[in-house]
CSV table of C-alpha atoms in Angstrom, one decimal:
chain,number,residue,atom,x,y,z
M,1,MET,CA,24.5,-25.5,-70.7
M,2,PHE,CA,26.1,-28.9,-70.8
M,3,LEU,CA,25.9,-29.2,-74.6
M,4,GLN,CA,27.3,-25.7,-75.0
M,5,PHE,CA,30.4,-26.5,-72.9
M,6,LEU,CA,30.7,-29.8,-74.7
M,7,ILE,CA,30.8,-28.1,-78.1
M,8,ASN,CA,33.2,-25.5,-76.8
M,9,GLY,CA,35.5,-28.2,-75.6
M,10,LEU,CA,35.3,-30.0,-78.9
M,11,ILE,CA,36.4,-26.9,-80.8
M,12,THR,CA,39.3,-26.3,-78.4
M,13,GLY,CA,40.2,-30.0,-78.7
M,14,CYS,CA,40.6,-29.6,-82.4
M,15,ILE,CA,43.1,-26.9,-81.9
M,16,TYR,CA,44.9,-29.0,-79.3
M,17,SER,CA,45.0,-31.9,-81.8
M,18,LEU,CA,46.5,-29.7,-84.5
M,19,ALA,CA,49.2,-28.4,-82.1
M,20,SER,CA,49.8,-32.0,-80.9
M,21,ILE,CA,50.4,-33.3,-84.4
M,22,SER,CA,52.8,-30.4,-85.0
M,23,PHE,CA,54.8,-31.4,-81.9
M,24,ALA,CA,54.6,-35.1,-82.7
M,25,LEU,CA,56.0,-34.6,-86.2
M,26,VAL,CA,59.2,-33.3,-84.9
M,27,TYR,CA,59.4,-35.6,-81.8
M,28,TYR,CA,58.7,-38.8,-83.8
M,29,THR,CA,61.2,-38.0,-86.5
M,30,THR,CA,64.1,-36.4,-84.5
M,31,HIS,CA,63.3,-37.2,-80.8
M,32,ILE,CA,63.8,-33.5,-80.1
M,33,PHE,CA,61.7,-32.0,-77.3
M,34,HIS,CA,60.8,-29.1,-79.5
M,35,ILE,CA,60.1,-26.3,-76.9
M,36,ALA,CA,60.7,-23.6,-79.6
M,37,LEU,CA,57.4,-24.7,-81.1
M,38,ALA,CA,55.7,-22.5,-78.5
M,39,VAL,CA,57.3,-19.4,-79.9
M,40,LEU,CA,56.4,-20.4,-83.5
M,41,TYR,CA,52.8,-20.4,-82.3
M,42,VAL,CA,53.2,-16.8,-81.0
M,43,LEU,CA,55.1,-15.6,-84.1
M,44,ALA,CA,52.5,-16.9,-86.5
M,45,ALA,CA,49.7,-15.0,-84.7
M,46,TYR,CA,51.7,-11.7,-84.6
M,47,VAL,CA,52.7,-11.8,-88.2
M,48,PHE,CA,49.1,-12.6,-89.1
M,49,TRP,CA,47.9,-9.7,-87.0
M,50,TYR,CA,50.4,-7.3,-88.4
M,51,LEU,CA,49.7,-8.1,-92.0
M,52,THR,CA,45.9,-7.9,-91.5
M,53,VAL,CA,45.4,-5.1,-89.0
M,54,ALA,CA,48.5,-2.9,-89.4
M,55,LEU,CA,49.0,-3.2,-93.2
M,56,GLY,CA,45.5,-3.9,-94.2
M,57,ILE,CA,46.3,-7.0,-96.3
M,58,PRO,CA,43.2,-9.2,-97.0
M,59,VAL,CA,42.7,-11.9,-94.3
M,60,PHE,CA,43.2,-14.9,-96.6
M,61,VAL,CA,46.4,-13.5,-98.1
M,62,SER,CA,47.8,-12.6,-94.7
M,63,LEU,CA,47.0,-16.1,-93.4
M,64,LEU,CA,48.9,-17.8,-96.3
M,65,ILE,CA,51.9,-15.4,-95.8
M,66,SER,CA,52.0,-16.0,-92.1
M,67,LEU,CA,51.8,-19.8,-92.5
M,68,PHE,CA,54.6,-20.0,-95.0
M,69,PHE,CA,56.6,-17.6,-92.9
M,70,THR,CA,56.2,-19.8,-89.8
M,71,SER,CA,57.2,-22.8,-91.9
M,72,ALA,CA,60.3,-21.0,-93.1
M,73,VAL,CA,61.3,-20.1,-89.5
M,74,SER,CA,60.7,-23.6,-88.4
M,75,PHE,CA,62.9,-24.9,-91.2
M,76,GLY,CA,65.5,-22.3,-90.1
M,77,ILE,CA,65.5,-23.5,-86.5
M,78,GLU,CA,66.2,-27.0,-87.8
M,79,ARG,CA,68.8,-25.9,-90.3
M,80,TYR,CA,70.8,-23.5,-88.2
M,81,VAL,CA,70.2,-24.7,-84.6
M,82,TYR,CA,69.2,-28.4,-84.4
M,83,TYR,CA,71.0,-29.9,-87.4
M,84,PRO,CA,74.5,-28.5,-86.5
M,85,LEU,CA,74.1,-30.0,-83.0
M,86,HIS,CA,72.9,-33.3,-84.6
M,87,LYS,CA,76.0,-33.4,-86.8
M,88,ALA,CA,78.2,-32.7,-83.8
M,89,LYS,CA,76.5,-35.7,-82.0
M,90,SER,CA,75.3,-33.5,-79.2
M,91,SER,CA,73.0,-35.1,-76.6
M,92,LEU,CA,69.2,-34.5,-76.8
M,93,ASN,CA,69.5,-32.6,-73.5
M,94,VAL,CA,71.8,-30.1,-75.2
M,95,VAL,CA,69.4,-29.8,-78.1
M,96,MET,CA,66.5,-29.2,-75.7
M,97,VAL,CA,68.4,-26.5,-73.9
M,98,SER,CA,69.1,-24.9,-77.2
M,99,SER,CA,65.4,-25.1,-78.0
M,100,ILE,CA,64.6,-23.3,-74.7
M,101,GLY,CA,67.1,-20.6,-75.7
M,102,VAL,CA,65.4,-20.1,-79.1
M,103,PHE,CA,62.1,-19.8,-77.3
M,104,ILE,CA,63.3,-17.2,-74.8
M,105,VAL,CA,65.2,-15.1,-77.3
M,106,VAL,CA,62.4,-15.0,-79.9
M,107,THR,CA,59.7,-14.4,-77.3
M,108,ASN,CA,61.6,-11.3,-76.0
M,109,ILE,CA,62.1,-10.0,-79.5
M,110,ILE,CA,58.4,-10.3,-80.2
M,111,ALA,CA,57.7,-8.4,-76.9
M,112,MET,CA,60.1,-5.7,-77.8
M,113,ILE,CA,58.6,-5.2,-81.3
M,114,TRP,CA,54.9,-5.4,-80.4
M,115,SER,CA,54.9,-4.9,-76.6
M,116,ASN,CA,53.3,-7.2,-74.0
M,117,GLU,CA,49.8,-5.9,-74.5
M,118,THR,CA,47.1,-8.3,-75.8
M,119,LYS,CA,46.4,-7.8,-79.5
M,120,THR,CA,43.0,-8.4,-81.0
M,121,PHE,CA,41.9,-8.5,-84.6
M,122,SER,CA,38.5,-6.8,-84.2
M,123,SER,CA,36.4,-5.3,-81.4
M,124,ASP,CA,33.3,-6.1,-83.3
M,125,ILE,CA,30.9,-8.8,-82.0
M,126,SER,CA,31.3,-11.9,-84.1
M,127,LYS,CA,28.4,-13.3,-86.1
M,128,VAL,CA,26.7,-16.1,-84.2
M,129,PHE,CA,24.9,-19.3,-85.1
M,130,SER,CA,22.3,-20.6,-82.7
M,131,ALA,CA,20.3,-23.7,-82.3
M,132,GLY,CA,18.2,-23.7,-79.2
M,133,ASN,CA,20.4,-22.8,-76.3
M,134,ILE,CA,23.6,-23.6,-78.2
M,135,ILE,CA,25.5,-20.7,-79.6
M,136,ILE,CA,28.6,-20.9,-81.9
M,137,THR,CA,30.4,-17.8,-83.1
M,138,ALA,CA,31.6,-17.5,-86.7
M,139,ARG,CA,35.2,-17.5,-85.5
M,140,GLN,CA,34.6,-20.7,-83.5
M,141,ALA,CA,33.1,-22.3,-86.6
M,142,MET,CA,36.2,-21.3,-88.6
M,143,GLN,CA,38.4,-22.9,-85.9
M,144,PHE,CA,36.5,-26.1,-86.0
M,145,ILE,CA,36.2,-26.3,-89.8
M,146,GLY,CA,39.8,-25.1,-90.5
M,147,SER,CA,41.4,-27.4,-88.0
M,148,THR,CA,39.3,-30.4,-89.0
M,149,VAL,CA,40.1,-29.9,-92.7
M,150,LEU,CA,43.8,-29.7,-92.0
M,151,ILE,CA,43.8,-32.8,-89.8
M,152,ILE,CA,42.0,-34.8,-92.5
M,153,LEU,CA,44.4,-33.6,-95.2
M,154,PHE,CA,47.4,-34.4,-92.9
M,155,PHE,CA,46.2,-38.0,-92.4
M,156,VAL,CA,45.4,-38.4,-96.1
M,157,ALA,CA,48.9,-37.3,-97.0
M,158,LEU,CA,50.5,-39.4,-94.2
M,159,ASN,CA,48.8,-42.6,-95.3
M,160,PHE,CA,48.7,-42.2,-99.1
M,161,SER,CA,51.7,-40.0,-100.1
M,162,ARG,CA,55.3,-41.1,-100.5
M,163,ALA,CA,56.5,-38.4,-98.1
M,164,GLY,CA,53.9,-39.4,-95.5
M,165,LEU,CA,54.9,-43.0,-95.7
M,166,ARG,CA,58.6,-42.0,-95.2
M,167,ILE,CA,57.7,-40.0,-92.2
M,168,LYS,CA,56.0,-43.0,-90.7
M,169,ALA,CA,59.0,-45.2,-91.6
M,170,VAL,CA,61.4,-42.8,-89.8
M,171,ARG,CA,59.0,-42.7,-86.8
M,172,ASP,CA,59.1,-46.5,-86.6
M,173,ASP,CA,62.8,-47.0,-87.2
M,174,ALA,CA,65.1,-44.2,-88.3
M,175,GLU,CA,68.2,-46.3,-88.3
M,176,LEU,CA,66.7,-48.9,-90.7
M,177,PHE,CA,65.4,-46.0,-92.8
M,178,GLN,CA,69.0,-44.8,-93.3
M,179,VAL,CA,70.4,-48.3,-93.8
M,180,ILE,CA,68.2,-49.0,-96.8
M,181,GLY,CA,69.5,-45.8,-98.5
M,182,PHE,CA,67.0,-43.0,-97.7
M,183,SER,CA,68.0,-39.5,-96.5
M,184,LEU,CA,67.1,-38.8,-92.9
M,185,THR,CA,68.0,-35.1,-93.4
M,186,GLY,CA,65.3,-34.6,-96.0
M,187,ILE,CA,62.6,-36.1,-93.8
M,188,ARG,CA,63.8,-34.0,-90.8
M,189,ARG,CA,63.4,-30.8,-92.8
M,190,MET,CA,60.1,-31.8,-94.3
M,191,SER,CA,58.8,-32.6,-90.8
M,192,PHE,CA,59.9,-29.1,-89.6
M,193,LEU,CA,58.3,-27.4,-92.5
M,194,LEU,CA,55.0,-29.2,-92.0
M,195,SER,CA,55.2,-28.8,-88.2
M,196,GLY,CA,55.6,-25.0,-88.7
M,197,PHE,CA,52.6,-24.8,-91.1
M,198,LEU,CA,50.3,-26.7,-88.7
M,199,ILE,CA,51.2,-24.8,-85.5
M,200,GLY,CA,50.9,-21.6,-87.5
M,201,ALA,CA,47.4,-22.6,-88.6
M,202,ALA,CA,46.4,-23.5,-85.0
M,203,SER,CA,47.7,-20.1,-83.9
M,204,CYS,CA,46.0,-18.0,-86.5
M,205,LEU,CA,42.6,-19.7,-86.1
M,206,THR,CA,42.8,-19.1,-82.3
M,207,ALA,CA,44.1,-15.6,-82.5
M,208,MET,CA,41.3,-14.4,-84.7
M,209,ASP,CA,38.9,-15.4,-81.9
M,210,ILE,CA,40.6,-14.5,-78.6
M,211,GLY,CA,43.7,-12.4,-79.6
M,212,MET,CA,47.2,-13.1,-78.4
M,213,ASP,CA,50.1,-11.8,-76.3
M,214,PRO,CA,53.8,-12.9,-76.4
M,215,TYR,CA,53.3,-15.6,-73.7
M,216,VAL,CA,50.4,-17.6,-75.1
M,217,GLY,CA,52.6,-20.2,-76.7
M,218,MET,CA,53.8,-22.2,-73.7
M,219,PRO,CA,50.3,-23.1,-72.4
M,220,ILE,CA,49.4,-24.4,-75.9
M,221,LEU,CA,52.6,-26.4,-76.1
M,222,LEU,CA,52.0,-28.0,-72.7
M,223,ASN,CA,48.4,-28.9,-73.6
M,224,ALA,CA,49.7,-30.4,-76.9
M,225,ILE,CA,52.2,-32.5,-75.1
M,226,VAL,CA,49.6,-33.7,-72.5
M,227,ALA,CA,47.3,-34.6,-75.4
M,228,LEU,CA,50.0,-36.7,-77.0
M,229,ILE,CA,50.8,-38.5,-73.8
M,230,ILE,CA,47.2,-39.3,-72.8
M,231,GLY,CA,46.4,-40.3,-76.4
M,232,GLY,CA,49.3,-42.7,-76.6
M,233,MET,CA,52.9,-42.2,-77.7
M,234,GLY,CA,54.0,-43.6,-81.0
M,235,ARG,CA,50.9,-42.9,-83.2
M,236,PHE,CA,49.7,-39.8,-84.9
M,237,GLU,CA,46.1,-40.8,-84.3
M,238,SER,CA,46.7,-40.5,-80.6
M,239,CYS,CA,47.1,-36.7,-81.0
M,240,ILE,CA,43.4,-36.5,-82.1
M,241,ILE,CA,42.1,-38.8,-79.3
M,242,GLY,CA,44.2,-37.0,-76.7
M,243,GLY,CA,43.4,-33.5,-78.0
M,244,LEU,CA,39.7,-33.9,-78.2
M,245,SER,CA,39.6,-35.7,-74.8
M,246,LEU,CA,41.6,-32.9,-73.2
M,247,GLY,CA,39.5,-30.1,-74.7
M,248,ILE,CA,36.3,-31.7,-73.6
M,249,LEU,CA,37.6,-32.4,-70.1
M,250,GLN,CA,38.7,-28.8,-69.6
M,251,ALA,CA,35.4,-27.5,-70.8
M,252,LEU,CA,33.5,-29.8,-68.4
M,253,VAL,CA,35.8,-28.6,-65.6
M,254,VAL,CA,34.8,-25.0,-66.3
M,255,TRP,CA,31.1,-26.1,-66.5
M,256,LYS,CA,31.2,-28.0,-63.2
M,257,TRP,CA,33.6,-25.9,-61.2
M,258,SER,CA,35.7,-23.0,-62.5
M,259,ALA,CA,38.2,-22.0,-65.2
M,260,GLN,CA,40.8,-21.7,-62.3
M,261,TRP,CA,40.8,-25.5,-62.0
M,262,GLN,CA,41.6,-26.2,-65.7
M,263,GLU,CA,45.3,-26.5,-65.4
M,264,ALA,CA,45.2,-28.4,-62.1
M,265,ILE,CA,42.8,-31.0,-63.5
M,266,THR,CA,44.8,-31.3,-66.7
M,267,PHE,CA,48.0,-32.1,-65.0
M,268,LEU,CA,46.3,-34.4,-62.5
M,269,ILE,CA,45.0,-36.4,-65.4
M,270,LEU,CA,48.5,-36.5,-66.9
M,271,ILE,CA,49.9,-37.8,-63.6
M,272,ILE,CA,47.2,-40.5,-63.4
M,273,PHE,CA,48.0,-41.6,-67.0
M,274,LEU,CA,51.8,-41.7,-66.3
M,275,PHE,CA,51.3,-43.9,-63.3
M,276,MET,CA,48.2,-46.0,-64.3
M,277,ARG,CA,48.4,-46.2,-68.1
M,278,PRO,CA,51.7,-44.8,-69.5
M,279,GLN,CA,50.9,-46.2,-73.0
M,280,GLY,CA,47.9,-43.8,-73.2
M,281,LEU,CA,44.4,-44.4,-74.5
M,282,ILE,CA,45.3,-46.1,-77.8
M,283,GLY,CA,49.0,-46.8,-77.3
M,284,GLU,CA,50.4,-50.3,-76.8
M,285,ARG,CA,52.4,-51.2,-73.8
M,286,SER,CA,56.1,-51.7,-74.8
M,287,ARG,CA,58.0,-54.9,-73.9
M,288,LEU,CA,61.2,-54.8,-72.0
M,289,ALA,CA,64.2,-56.2,-73.7
């Protein structure tokens, strides 16, 4: 039983890692606390469900359409909500309130269109793979493989492409990046596009397994943020460390006690890190000026 819960936690941790990278992309390049990311997670799942179940479009085609649609909406939030506030030199608190507004409005639109009921892709029992007492469903395997491939591709692009190196440069020093003549606007928009794609992928992979309702986005966002903090702020690698650690921890809590304790233990760990090791597992302690 222990190994079963450990593997379940590893799979969940991969989804948390993907969502955490999505949040970190926006936070590191703009310093915006991107709460609207939660509703992008919901939107991707519903568009995917509608195209697949309601319209009967093949799964792979529906997945691609939903991912590009989510990226476009993410770009639209930056272009028509965040960027005008940035140009007006609004404070980050004002931007965060605007992000909350986008989250509330779009969540209610989704609920009005598709209702509050949980949607599922199929009532059929998923194919399973077993080895001894360990059982993994085909949908869990897709979650693990899909999220792992996307994470690997992200880090390859981050470290070896010109766009990835520029994202890292903005993360390290946005002011210097502008001083040497590069466009910060282009990097902001690229980050939002990629962030929307990644959160959409995390959403669709999860929705195929457990379904969705209009309110599943906020718990995922909170877990993504916790994963980023316990992994260590300032590095994209920390999203992976934090996401996998959090997923495994939650699975072990369910194994040892009950699912009711998951959130309590998660935020207890967060508080412990904030007080005892604010730099996270692989972060570096910053020096005071």
